[in-house]
Amino acid sequence: MKLQFWFEYGSTYSYPAAMRIEDLAAMRGIALDWNVFLLGPLFKAQQGMSDSPFNVVPVKGRYMWRDMERICAKSALPFNRPAIFPQNGLLAARATLAMEPALRPRFSKAVYRANFELNRDISDVATITDILASMEIDAIAVLAATNTPEIKAALKSQTSQAADLGMFGAPSFVTPDGEVFWGNDRLEDALDWCEHGT
Amino acid sequence: MKLQFWFEYGSTYSYPAAMRIEDLAAMRGIALDWNVFLLGPLFKAQQGMSDSPFNVVPVKGRYMWRDMERICAKSALPFNRPAIFPQNGLLAARATLAMEPALRPRFSKAVYRANFELNRDISDVATITDILASMEIDAIAVLAATNTPEIKAALKSQTSQAADLGMFGAPSFVTPDGEVFWGNDRLEDALDWCEHGT
């Protein structure tokens, strides 16, 4: 009985969700299953888009950046608009899958901070190496694993699963009985559903 | 000092917002300014879409219909998926602008019920006539006014204002200091902003 948390490292609204979800779930005694995936292939397959909808539709992008400022202020999260958007989360996603599941939440939160607080390039090996080193994880082993067919296939499988579950954006949450909730602002609804089934 | 509530009659998520907003605003002593507009011209101009994004992107549509069921159940609102989606809200929108502002909230809620509870065709003169009659409004006068250049221009002006305010979807809320919030699930945030400025 776990709530599945599906996220993409380039996704703005996944950042506050990743920073908020552990405390909110723990308060209710709900276990979490962190699932990284890539949103780009879904945008391409479902909407024919090769870029974030926030870049494709400028009026949506302007709203989103202001909204992120408000949300992060409300949740007391540091926020600095990254110079590059969306960042390429491929390396970070593969690195996530190359480590033990128990280590992933801490790593994922550090990647989000690198992207949305520290304005670091999360596609850069140096950034990922720094994060792994700060966690005392063997960075050379993890980075080597990101180039293996097994890890590449594991990420493709995650992305396929996300599509099969009916996802089209991030963050998304999937309850044990299969309800999908989309968006940081629906995290509380997803937790409510886990507790009460409504 | 009023919270502006911007809505489109074909918009699914505008329905729960329209049914919830008066009680929530009254509890906080916040006055409301109801503003009807047409979303179609914005979708066309901003995204090149000639249909609802929920039809253009089927996976989003499937999510939305399930989400509407959940939201309406949670808010104890009747909900029946309309046979036609999106319905054409042009006549209802013009009729709204042809009556006194004080009458509009009640009329608008009746239009939403016709669309999302009663599965009636809101583009049909008979539906609008029934609603006006139930409110003891002179239906003939209102319907005649919907064909005047003044009312047609008033609706165009509403839609232009919505675009100028940075809107791209409905429902949207605009605070007295100009913050825009988008979506039924952001209504509480918009009211919080009115009260506290955060």
mmCIF file of C-alpha atoms in Angstrom:
data_model
loop_
_atom_site.group_PDB
_atom_site.id
_atom_site.type_symbol
_atom_site.label_atom_id
_atom_site.label_comp_id
_atom_site.label_asym_id
_atom_site.label_seq_id
_atom_site.Cartn_x
_atom_site.Cartn_y
_atom_site.Cartn_z
ATOM 1 C CA MET A 1 0.000 0.000 0.000
ATOM 2 C CA LYS A 2 2.150 2.840 -1.296
ATOM 3 C CA LEU A 3 1.410 6.075 -3.029
ATOM 4 C CA GLN A 4 3.376 6.227 -6.270
ATOM 5 C CA PHE A 5 5.063 9.581 -6.887
ATOM 6 C CA TRP A 6 5.998 10.081 -10.547
ATOM 7 C CA PHE A 7 8.333 12.923 -11.423
ATOM 8 C CA GLU A 8 10.557 14.335 -14.179
ATOM 9 C CA TYR A 9 13.666 16.318 -13.277
ATOM 10 C CA GLY A 10 12.994 19.099 -15.776
ATOM 11 C CA SER A 11 9.452 19.664 -14.497
ATOM 12 C CA THR A 12 8.945 22.828 -12.471
ATOM 13 C CA TYR A 13 5.935 21.695 -10.454
ATOM 14 C CA SER A 14 7.675 18.413 -9.588
ATOM 15 C CA TYR A 15 10.148 20.424 -7.478
ATOM 16 C CA PRO A 16 7.724 21.598 -4.749
ATOM 17 C CA ALA A 17 6.027 18.190 -4.853
ATOM 18 C CA ALA A 18 9.342 16.408 -4.237
ATOM 19 C CA MET A 19 10.185 18.739 -1.360
ATOM 20 C CA ARG A 20 6.747 18.486 0.272
ATOM 21 C CA ILE A 21 5.678 14.888 -0.198
ATOM 22 C CA GLU A 22 7.706 13.068 2.465
ATOM 23 C CA ASP A 23 6.480 15.098 5.440
ATOM 24 C CA LEU A 24 2.871 15.106 4.249
ATOM 25 C CA ALA A 25 2.872 11.347 3.637
ATOM 26 C CA ALA A 26 4.658 10.561 6.913
ATOM 27 C CA MET A 27 2.081 12.564 8.906
ATOM 28 C CA ARG A 28 -0.571 10.217 7.541
ATOM 29 C CA GLY A 29 1.516 7.044 7.734
ATOM 30 C CA ILE A 30 1.487 6.610 3.964
ATOM 31 C CA ALA A 31 4.514 4.969 2.339
ATOM 32 C CA LEU A 32 5.900 6.329 -0.916
ATOM 33 C CA ASP A 33 7.266 4.788 -4.079
ATOM 34 C CA TRP A 34 9.418 7.335 -5.960
ATOM 35 C CA ASN A 35 9.323 6.875 -9.738
ATOM 36 C CA VAL A 36 11.411 8.940 -12.092
ATOM 37 C CA PHE A 37 10.431 9.081 -15.759
ATOM 38 C CA LEU A 38 10.959 11.231 -18.849
ATOM 39 C CA LEU A 39 8.178 13.569 -19.882
ATOM 40 C CA GLY A 40 9.645 14.461 -23.287
ATOM 41 C CA PRO A 41 8.626 11.190 -24.977
ATOM 42 C CA LEU A 42 5.072 11.588 -23.641
ATOM 43 C CA PHE A 43 4.778 15.192 -24.863
ATOM 44 C CA LYS A 44 6.027 14.046 -28.266
ATOM 45 C CA ALA A 45 3.766 10.999 -28.560
ATOM 46 C CA GLN A 46 0.627 12.537 -27.076
ATOM 47 C CA GLN A 47 0.822 16.155 -28.201
ATOM 48 C CA GLY A 48 3.451 16.244 -30.953
ATOM 49 C CA MET A 49 5.499 18.698 -28.874
ATOM 50 C CA SER A 50 9.294 18.765 -28.899
ATOM 51 C CA ASP A 51 9.562 21.339 -26.117
ATOM 52 C CA SER A 52 7.869 22.130 -22.835
ATOM 53 C CA PRO A 53 4.308 23.423 -23.233
ATOM 54 C CA PHE A 54 5.486 26.374 -21.138
ATOM 55 C CA ASN A 55 7.828 27.332 -23.973
ATOM 56 C CA VAL A 56 5.447 26.357 -26.773
ATOM 57 C CA VAL A 57 2.636 28.510 -25.305
ATOM 58 C CA PRO A 58 4.286 31.671 -23.904
ATOM 59 C CA VAL A 59 1.228 32.887 -21.999
ATOM 60 C CA LYS A 60 1.208 29.604 -20.073
ATOM 61 C CA GLY A 61 4.919 29.960 -19.405
ATOM 62 C CA ARG A 62 4.556 33.481 -17.987
ATOM 63 C CA TYR A 63 1.806 32.265 -15.686
ATOM 64 C CA MET A 64 3.815 29.221 -14.582
ATOM 65 C CA TRP A 65 6.919 31.199 -13.585
ATOM 66 C CA ARG A 66 4.885 33.596 -11.465
ATOM 67 C CA ASP A 67 2.929 30.681 -10.024
ATOM 68 C CA MET A 68 6.166 28.893 -9.087
ATOM 69 C CA GLU A 69 7.325 31.992 -7.227
ATOM 70 C CA ARG A 70 4.081 32.061 -5.264
ATOM 71 C CA ILE A 71 4.065 28.322 -4.538
ATOM 72 C CA CYS A 72 7.683 28.224 -3.392
ATOM 73 C CA ALA A 73 7.174 31.306 -1.209
ATOM 74 C CA LYS A 74 4.116 29.695 0.364
ATOM 75 C CA SER A 75 6.001 26.444 1.027
ATOM 76 C CA ALA A 76 9.149 28.307 2.178
ATOM 77 C CA LEU A 77 11.210 26.740 -0.610
ATOM 78 C CA PRO A 78 14.087 28.592 -2.242
ATOM 79 C CA PHE A 79 13.412 29.233 -5.912
ATOM 80 C CA ASN A 80 15.524 30.703 -8.687
ATOM 81 C CA ARG A 81 14.336 30.511 -12.241
ATOM 82 C CA PRO A 82 16.872 28.327 -14.071
ATOM 83 C CA ALA A 83 18.793 29.842 -16.980
ATOM 84 C CA ILE A 84 17.926 26.804 -19.106
ATOM 85 C CA PHE A 85 14.372 25.499 -19.246
ATOM 86 C CA PRO A 86 13.562 22.732 -19.413
ATOM 87 C CA GLN A 87 16.801 21.160 -18.285
ATOM 88 C CA ASN A 88 17.692 17.749 -19.673
ATOM 89 C CA GLY A 89 17.091 15.234 -16.884
ATOM 90 C CA LEU A 90 18.256 12.141 -18.760
ATOM 91 C CA LEU A 91 21.565 11.641 -16.901
ATOM 92 C CA ALA A 92 20.018 12.367 -13.500
ATOM 93 C CA ALA A 93 17.135 9.987 -14.223
ATOM 94 C CA ARG A 94 19.480 7.182 -15.225
ATOM 95 C CA ALA A 95 21.652 7.841 -12.160
ATOM 96 C CA THR A 96 18.543 7.580 -9.987
ATOM 97 C CA LEU A 97 17.802 4.122 -11.328
ATOM 98 C CA ALA A 98 21.438 3.079 -10.867
ATOM 99 C CA MET A 99 21.262 3.414 -7.085
ATOM 100 C CA GLU A 100 19.364 1.549 -4.393
ATOM 101 C CA PRO A 101 15.716 2.670 -4.106
ATOM 102 C CA ALA A 102 16.307 3.776 -0.509
ATOM 103 C CA LEU A 103 18.815 6.383 -1.692
ATOM 104 C CA ARG A 104 16.651 7.831 -4.445
ATOM 105 C CA PRO A 105 14.499 10.334 -2.530
ATOM 106 C CA ARG A 106 17.518 12.140 -1.121
ATOM 107 C CA PHE A 107 19.264 12.131 -4.497
ATOM 108 C CA SER A 108 16.145 13.314 -6.302
ATOM 109 C CA LYS A 109 15.642 16.214 -3.925
ATOM 110 C CA ALA A 110 19.268 17.261 -4.448
ATOM 111 C CA VAL A 111 18.760 17.203 -8.231
ATOM 112 C CA TYR A 112 15.683 19.412 -7.870
ATOM 113 C CA ARG A 113 17.613 21.838 -5.688
ATOM 114 C CA ALA A 114 20.397 21.928 -8.285
ATOM 115 C CA ASN A 115 17.846 22.750 -10.980
ATOM 116 C CA PHE A 116 15.462 25.156 -9.251
ATOM 117 C CA GLU A 117 17.468 26.617 -6.368
ATOM 118 C CA LEU A 118 21.125 26.541 -7.384
ATOM 119 C CA ASN A 119 20.831 27.049 -11.150
ATOM 120 C CA ARG A 120 23.255 24.240 -11.907
ATOM 121 C CA ASP A 121 23.214 22.218 -15.117
ATOM 122 C CA ILE A 122 21.764 18.861 -14.092
ATOM 123 C CA SER A 123 22.811 17.289 -17.417
ATOM 124 C CA ASP A 124 26.455 17.957 -16.478
ATOM 125 C CA VAL A 125 28.417 15.014 -15.079
ATOM 126 C CA ALA A 126 30.086 17.423 -12.628
ATOM 127 C CA THR A 127 26.743 18.360 -11.052
ATOM 128 C CA ILE A 128 25.673 14.748 -10.637
ATOM 129 C CA THR A 129 29.113 13.795 -9.339
ATOM 130 C CA ASP A 130 28.932 16.534 -6.692
ATOM 131 C CA ILE A 131 25.526 15.347 -5.535
ATOM 132 C CA LEU A 132 26.613 11.700 -5.364
ATOM 133 C CA ALA A 133 29.793 12.658 -3.511
ATOM 134 C CA SER A 134 27.798 14.696 -0.974
ATOM 135 C CA MET A 135 25.800 11.536 -0.294
ATOM 136 C CA GLU A 136 28.959 9.418 -0.073
ATOM 137 C CA ILE A 137 27.814 7.326 -3.019
ATOM 138 C CA ASP A 138 30.446 5.891 -5.397
ATOM 139 C CA ALA A 139 29.989 8.390 -8.233
ATOM 140 C CA ILE A 140 32.206 6.536 -10.682
ATOM 141 C CA ALA A 141 30.186 3.345 -10.308
ATOM 142 C CA VAL A 142 26.845 5.129 -10.674
ATOM 143 C CA LEU A 143 27.954 7.146 -13.682
ATOM 144 C CA ALA A 144 29.331 4.015 -15.329
ATOM 145 C CA ALA A 145 26.004 2.297 -14.746
ATOM 146 C CA THR A 146 24.130 5.133 -16.492
ATOM 147 C CA ASN A 147 25.737 3.993 -19.737
ATOM 148 C CA THR A 148 24.697 0.354 -19.450
ATOM 149 C CA PRO A 149 21.894 -1.185 -21.503
ATOM 150 C CA GLU A 150 20.202 -2.297 -18.266
ATOM 151 C CA ILE A 151 19.831 1.217 -16.859
ATOM 152 C CA LYS A 152 18.855 2.722 -20.222
ATOM 153 C CA ALA A 153 16.176 0.042 -20.542
ATOM 154 C CA ALA A 154 15.028 0.621 -16.962
ATOM 155 C CA LEU A 155 14.349 4.304 -17.678
ATOM 156 C CA LYS A 156 12.533 3.466 -20.910
ATOM 157 C CA SER A 157 10.431 1.045 -18.918
ATOM 158 C CA GLN A 158 9.597 3.719 -16.338
ATOM 159 C CA THR A 159 8.488 6.087 -19.103
ATOM 160 C CA SER A 160 6.383 3.378 -20.763
ATOM 161 C CA GLN A 161 4.750 2.595 -17.432
ATOM 162 C CA ALA A 162 3.932 6.269 -16.933
ATOM 163 C CA ALA A 163 2.244 6.365 -20.333
ATOM 164 C CA ASP A 164 0.381 3.122 -19.608
ATOM 165 C CA LEU A 165 -0.889 4.560 -16.322
ATOM 166 C CA GLY A 166 -2.469 7.470 -18.227
ATOM 167 C CA MET A 167 0.055 10.143 -17.396
ATOM 168 C CA PHE A 168 0.646 13.236 -19.520
ATOM 169 C CA GLY A 169 2.416 15.532 -17.072
ATOM 170 C CA ALA A 170 4.449 15.688 -13.882
ATOM 171 C CA PRO A 171 4.239 15.410 -10.999
ATOM 172 C CA SER A 172 1.614 12.674 -10.987
ATOM 173 C CA PHE A 173 0.490 10.483 -8.134
ATOM 174 C CA VAL A 174 -1.032 7.005 -8.401
ATOM 175 C CA THR A 175 -2.965 5.560 -5.480
ATOM 176 C CA PRO A 176 -2.942 1.835 -4.587
ATOM 177 C CA ASP A 177 -6.373 1.459 -6.238
ATOM 178 C CA GLY A 178 -5.182 3.105 -9.456
ATOM 179 C CA GLU A 179 -6.424 6.693 -9.258
ATOM 180 C CA VAL A 180 -4.139 9.178 -11.013
ATOM 181 C CA PHE A 181 -3.782 12.724 -9.708
ATOM 182 C CA TRP A 182 -1.810 15.290 -11.677
ATOM 183 C CA GLY A 183 -0.015 18.317 -10.310
ATOM 184 C CA ASN A 184 1.690 19.553 -7.177
ATOM 185 C CA ASP A 185 -1.591 21.141 -6.113
ATOM 186 C CA ARG A 186 -3.274 17.723 -6.140
ATOM 187 C CA LEU A 187 -0.798 16.053 -3.786
ATOM 188 C CA GLU A 188 -3.081 16.513 -0.798
ATOM 189 C CA ASP A 189 -6.009 15.072 -2.777
ATOM 190 C CA ALA A 190 -3.944 12.002 -3.635
ATOM 191 C CA LEU A 191 -3.042 11.515 0.037
ATOM 192 C CA ASP A 192 -6.702 11.996 1.020
ATOM 193 C CA TRP A 193 -7.638 9.310 -1.485
ATOM 194 C CA CYS A 194 -5.101 6.887 0.033
ATOM 195 C CA GLU A 195 -6.615 7.450 3.471
ATOM 196 C CA HIS A 196 -10.311 7.562 2.678
ATOM 197 C CA GLY A 197 -10.812 6.372 -0.898
ATOM 198 C CA THR A 198 -12.443 9.694 -1.798
ATOM 199 C CA MET B 1 -11.761 45.327 -3.559
ATOM 200 C CA LYS B 2 -13.348 42.422 -5.406
ATOM 201 C CA LEU B 3 -12.050 39.091 -6.558
ATOM 202 C CA GLN B 4 -12.696 38.732 -10.281
ATOM 203 C CA PHE B 5 -14.075 35.335 -11.289
ATOM 204 C CA TRP B 6 -13.596 34.623 -15.005
ATOM 205 C CA PHE B 7 -15.490 31.707 -16.517
ATOM 206 C CA GLU B 8 -16.555 30.123 -19.811
ATOM 207 C CA TYR B 9 -19.788 28.156 -20.003
ATOM 208 C CA GLY B 10 -18.281 25.238 -21.923
ATOM 209 C CA SER B 11 -15.465 24.792 -19.394
ATOM 210 C CA THR B 12 -15.762 21.765 -17.156
ATOM 211 C CA TYR B 13 -13.705 23.022 -14.243
ATOM 212 C CA SER B 14 -15.599 26.335 -14.262
ATOM 213 C CA TYR B 15 -18.688 24.419 -13.102
ATOM 214 C CA PRO B 16 -17.460 23.425 -9.607
ATOM 215 C CA ALA B 17 -15.801 26.837 -9.269
ATOM 216 C CA ALA B 18 -19.097 28.621 -10.024
ATOM 217 C CA MET B 19 -20.960 26.461 -7.541
ATOM 218 C CA ARG B 20 -18.367 26.820 -4.768
ATOM 219 C CA ILE B 21 -17.154 30.402 -5.024
ATOM 220 C CA GLU B 22 -20.006 32.333 -3.395
ATOM 221 C CA ASP B 23 -19.982 30.497 -0.067
ATOM 222 C CA LEU B 24 -16.194 30.466 0.160
ATOM 223 C CA ALA B 25 -15.928 34.181 -0.617
ATOM 224 C CA ALA B 26 -18.780 35.118 1.717
ATOM 225 C CA MET B 27 -17.152 33.273 4.632
ATOM 226 C CA ARG B 28 -14.150 35.555 4.218
ATOM 227 C CA GLY B 29 -16.123 38.708 3.444
ATOM 228 C CA ILE B 30 -14.697 38.940 -0.078
ATOM 229 C CA ALA B 31 -16.904 40.453 -2.779
ATOM 230 C CA LEU B 32 -17.023 38.907 -6.235
ATOM 231 C CA ASP B 33 -17.099 40.245 -9.765
ATOM 232 C CA TRP B 34 -18.438 37.582 -12.157
ATOM 233 C CA ASN B 35 -16.963 37.819 -15.654
ATOM 234 C CA VAL B 36 -18.057 35.612 -18.495
ATOM 235 C CA PHE B 37 -15.802 35.276 -21.531
ATOM 236 C CA LEU B 38 -15.186 32.938 -24.467
ATOM 237 C CA LEU B 39 -12.245 30.586 -24.272
ATOM 238 C CA GLY B 40 -12.377 29.484 -27.929
ATOM 239 C CA PRO B 41 -10.764 32.669 -29.309
ATOM 240 C CA LEU B 42 -7.945 32.381 -26.742
ATOM 241 C CA PHE B 43 -7.270 28.718 -27.550
ATOM 242 C CA LYS B 44 -7.174 29.652 -31.239
ATOM 243 C CA ALA B 45 -4.929 32.703 -30.860
ATOM 244 C CA GLN B 46 -2.562 31.286 -28.245
ATOM 245 C CA GLN B 47 -2.370 27.612 -29.146
ATOM 246 C CA GLY B 48 -3.799 27.321 -32.659
ATOM 247 C CA MET B 49 -6.492 24.987 -31.339
ATOM 248 C CA SER B 50 -10.005 24.877 -32.764
ATOM 249 C CA ASP B 51 -11.325 22.471 -30.148
ATOM 250 C CA SER B 52 -10.951 21.878 -26.423
ATOM 251 C CA PRO B 53 -7.503 20.596 -25.407
ATOM 252 C CA PHE B 54 -9.414 17.760 -23.718
ATOM 253 C CA ASN B 55 -10.560 16.633 -27.167
ATOM 254 C CA VAL B 56 -7.303 17.476 -28.945
ATOM 255 C CA VAL B 57 -5.260 15.427 -26.421
ATOM 256 C CA PRO B 58 -7.342 12.329 -25.558
ATOM 257 C CA VAL B 59 -5.209 11.249 -22.584
ATOM 258 C CA LYS B 60 -5.861 14.637 -20.980
ATOM 259 C CA GLY B 61 -9.555 14.279 -21.701
ATOM 260 C CA ARG B 62 -9.778 10.864 -20.058
ATOM 261 C CA TYR B 63 -8.043 12.227 -16.973
ATOM 262 C CA MET B 64 -10.283 15.305 -16.850
ATOM 263 C CA TRP B 65 -13.564 13.365 -16.963
ATOM 264 C CA ARG B 66 -12.481 11.097 -14.111
ATOM 265 C CA ASP B 67 -11.160 14.118 -12.225
ATOM 266 C CA MET B 68 -14.487 15.920 -12.657
ATOM 267 C CA GLU B 69 -16.302 12.914 -11.182
ATOM 268 C CA ARG B 70 -13.999 12.987 -8.156
ATOM 269 C CA ILE B 71 -14.213 16.762 -7.693
ATOM 270 C CA CYS B 72 -17.987 16.890 -7.967
ATOM 271 C CA ALA B 73 -18.351 13.944 -5.572
ATOM 272 C CA LYS B 74 -16.069 15.663 -3.070
ATOM 273 C CA SER B 75 -18.033 18.924 -3.349
ATOM 274 C CA ALA B 76 -21.407 17.106 -3.324
ATOM 275 C CA LEU B 77 -22.272 18.486 -6.769
ATOM 276 C CA PRO B 78 -24.378 16.510 -9.232
ATOM 277 C CA PHE B 79 -22.404 15.674 -12.354
ATOM 278 C CA ASN B 80 -23.359 14.045 -15.612
ATOM 279 C CA ARG B 81 -20.953 14.043 -18.486
ATOM 280 C CA PRO B 82 -22.602 16.097 -21.243
ATOM 281 C CA ALA B 83 -23.355 14.397 -24.545
ATOM 282 C CA ILE B 84 -21.739 17.318 -26.377
ATOM 283 C CA PHE B 85 -18.358 18.645 -25.284
ATOM 284 C CA PRO B 86 -17.509 21.401 -25.304
ATOM 285 C CA GLN B 87 -20.913 22.989 -25.534
ATOM 286 C CA ASN B 88 -21.211 26.320 -27.340
ATOM 287 C CA GLY B 89 -21.646 28.986 -24.670
ATOM 288 C CA LEU B 90 -22.020 31.974 -27.005
ATOM 289 C CA LEU B 91 -25.763 32.540 -26.542
ATOM 290 C CA ALA B 92 -25.581 32.023 -22.777
ATOM 291 C CA ALA B 93 -22.618 34.382 -22.521
ATOM 292 C CA ARG B 94 -24.394 37.116 -24.454
ATOM 293 C CA ALA B 95 -27.540 36.594 -22.378
ATOM 294 C CA THR B 96 -25.447 37.019 -19.232
ATOM 295 C CA LEU B 97 -24.228 40.403 -20.402
ATOM 296 C CA ALA B 98 -27.760 41.435 -21.361
ATOM 297 C CA MET B 99 -28.998 41.312 -17.771
ATOM 298 C CA GLU B 100 -28.188 43.334 -14.667
ATOM 299 C CA PRO B 101 -24.923 42.286 -13.006
ATOM 300 C CA ALA B 102 -26.798 41.374 -9.820
ATOM 301 C CA LEU B 103 -28.730 38.679 -11.693
ATOM 302 C CA ARG B 104 -25.715 37.108 -13.377
ATOM 303 C CA PRO B 105 -24.444 34.728 -10.673
ATOM 304 C CA ARG B 106 -27.781 32.965 -10.386
ATOM 305 C CA PHE B 107 -28.181 32.781 -14.150
ATOM 306 C CA SER B 108 -24.624 31.521 -14.619
ATOM 307 C CA LYS B 109 -25.061 28.756 -12.060
ATOM 308 C CA ALA B 110 -28.251 27.658 -13.810
ATOM 309 C CA VAL B 111 -26.391 27.504 -17.145
ATOM 310 C CA TYR B 112 -23.691 25.354 -15.556
ATOM 311 C CA ARG B 113 -26.306 23.031 -14.108
ATOM 312 C CA ALA B 114 -27.954 22.770 -17.522
ATOM 313 C CA ASN B 115 -24.598 21.819 -19.053
ATOM 314 C CA PHE B 116 -23.050 19.531 -16.426
ATOM 315 C CA GLU B 117 -25.963 18.214 -14.407
ATOM 316 C CA LEU B 118 -29.012 18.205 -16.677
ATOM 317 C CA ASN B 119 -27.354 17.482 -20.046
ATOM 318 C CA ARG B 120 -29.298 20.220 -21.794
ATOM 319 C CA ASP B 121 -28.065 22.050 -24.873
ATOM 320 C CA ILE B 122 -27.058 25.488 -23.592
ATOM 321 C CA SER B 123 -26.809 26.850 -27.146
ATOM 322 C CA ASP B 124 -30.532 26.192 -27.577
ATOM 323 C CA VAL B 125 -32.851 29.192 -27.160
ATOM 324 C CA ALA B 126 -35.322 26.907 -25.359
ATOM 325 C CA THR B 127 -32.814 26.097 -22.622
ATOM 326 C CA ILE B 128 -31.928 29.737 -22.044
ATOM 327 C CA THR B 129 -35.596 30.719 -22.163
ATOM 328 C CA ASP B 130 -36.420 28.139 -19.475
ATOM 329 C CA ILE B 131 -33.664 29.426 -17.225
ATOM 330 C CA LEU B 132 -34.696 33.054 -17.678
ATOM 331 C CA ALA B 133 -38.346 32.172 -17.061
ATOM 332 C CA SER B 134 -37.446 30.324 -13.861
ATOM 333 C CA MET B 135 -35.783 33.531 -12.682
ATOM 334 C CA GLU B 136 -38.791 35.621 -13.740
ATOM 335 C CA ILE B 137 -36.633 37.563 -16.176
ATOM 336 C CA ASP B 138 -38.188 38.802 -19.425
ATOM 337 C CA ALA B 139 -36.747 36.150 -21.752
ATOM 338 C CA ILE B 140 -37.906 37.860 -24.933
ATOM 339 C CA ALA B 141 -36.113 41.086 -24.045
ATOM 340 C CA VAL B 142 -32.901 39.325 -23.050
ATOM 341 C CA LEU B 143 -32.849 37.128 -26.138
ATOM 342 C CA ALA B 144 -33.493 40.150 -28.353
ATOM 343 C CA ALA B 145 -30.584 41.935 -26.691
ATOM 344 C CA THR B 146 -28.232 39.024 -27.459
ATOM 345 C CA ASN B 147 -28.523 39.956 -31.125
ATOM 346 C CA THR B 148 -27.619 43.616 -30.682
ATOM 347 C CA PRO B 149 -24.232 45.066 -31.642
ATOM 348 C CA GLU B 150 -23.840 46.373 -28.073
ATOM 349 C CA ILE B 151 -24.055 42.958 -26.438
ATOM 350 C CA LYS B 152 -21.936 41.287 -29.109
ATOM 351 C CA ALA B 153 -19.292 43.978 -28.582
ATOM 352 C CA ALA B 154 -19.535 43.598 -24.797
ATOM 353 C CA LEU B 155 -18.694 39.886 -25.015
ATOM 354 C CA LYS B 156 -15.821 40.557 -27.394
ATOM 355 C CA SER B 157 -14.547 43.121 -24.919
ATOM 356 C CA GLN B 158 -14.760 40.605 -22.062
ATOM 357 C CA THR B 159 -12.739 38.097 -24.084
ATOM 358 C CA SER B 160 -10.144 40.725 -25.008
ATOM 359 C CA GLN B 161 -9.830 41.719 -21.370
ATOM 360 C CA ALA B 162 -9.301 38.085 -20.397
ATOM 361 C CA ALA B 163 -6.465 37.816 -22.925
ATOM 362 C CA ASP B 164 -4.970 41.111 -21.740
ATOM 363 C CA LEU B 165 -5.011 39.872 -18.150
ATOM 364 C CA GLY B 166 -2.875 36.879 -19.174
ATOM 365 C CA MET B 167 -5.551 34.227 -19.171
ATOM 366 C CA PHE B 168 -5.362 31.034 -21.187
ATOM 367 C CA GLY B 169 -7.926 28.848 -19.423
ATOM 368 C CA ALA B 170 -10.979 28.848 -17.204
ATOM 369 C CA PRO B 171 -11.856 29.293 -14.489
ATOM 370 C CA SER B 172 -9.393 32.047 -13.657
ATOM 371 C CA PHE B 173 -9.375 34.422 -10.715
ATOM 372 C CA VAL B 174 -7.825 37.880 -10.593
ATOM 373 C CA THR B 175 -7.077 39.513 -7.247
ATOM 374 C CA PRO B 176 -7.386 43.270 -6.635
ATOM 375 C CA ASP B 177 -3.592 43.591 -6.935
ATOM 376 C CA GLY B 178 -3.533 41.770 -10.267
ATOM 377 C CA GLU B 179 -2.488 38.221 -9.437
ATOM 378 C CA VAL B 180 -4.000 35.609 -11.760
ATOM 379 C CA PHE B 181 -4.845 32.139 -10.479
ATOM 380 C CA TRP B 182 -5.978 29.436 -12.888
ATOM 381 C CA GLY B 183 -8.170 26.468 -12.097
ATOM 382 C CA ASN B 184 -10.930 25.388 -9.760
ATOM 383 C CA ASP B 185 -8.299 23.906 -7.470
ATOM 384 C CA ARG B 186 -6.686 27.329 -7.062
ATOM 385 C CA LEU B 187 -9.830 29.119 -5.898
ATOM 386 C CA GLU B 188 -8.813 28.842 -2.254
ATOM 387 C CA ASP B 189 -5.346 30.205 -3.084
ATOM 388 C CA ALA B 190 -6.922 33.197 -4.829
ATOM 389 C CA LEU B 191 -9.102 33.879 -1.782
ATOM 390 C CA ASP B 192 -6.067 33.497 0.511
ATOM 391 C CA TRP B 193 -4.236 36.041 -1.629
ATOM 392 C CA CYS B 194 -7.124 38.510 -1.290
ATOM 393 C CA GLU B 195 -7.006 38.170 2.487
ATOM 394 C CA HIS B 196 -3.273 38.035 3.136
ATOM 395 C CA GLY B 197 -1.468 39.028 -0.066
ATOM 396 C CA THR B 198 0.334 35.675 -0.144
#
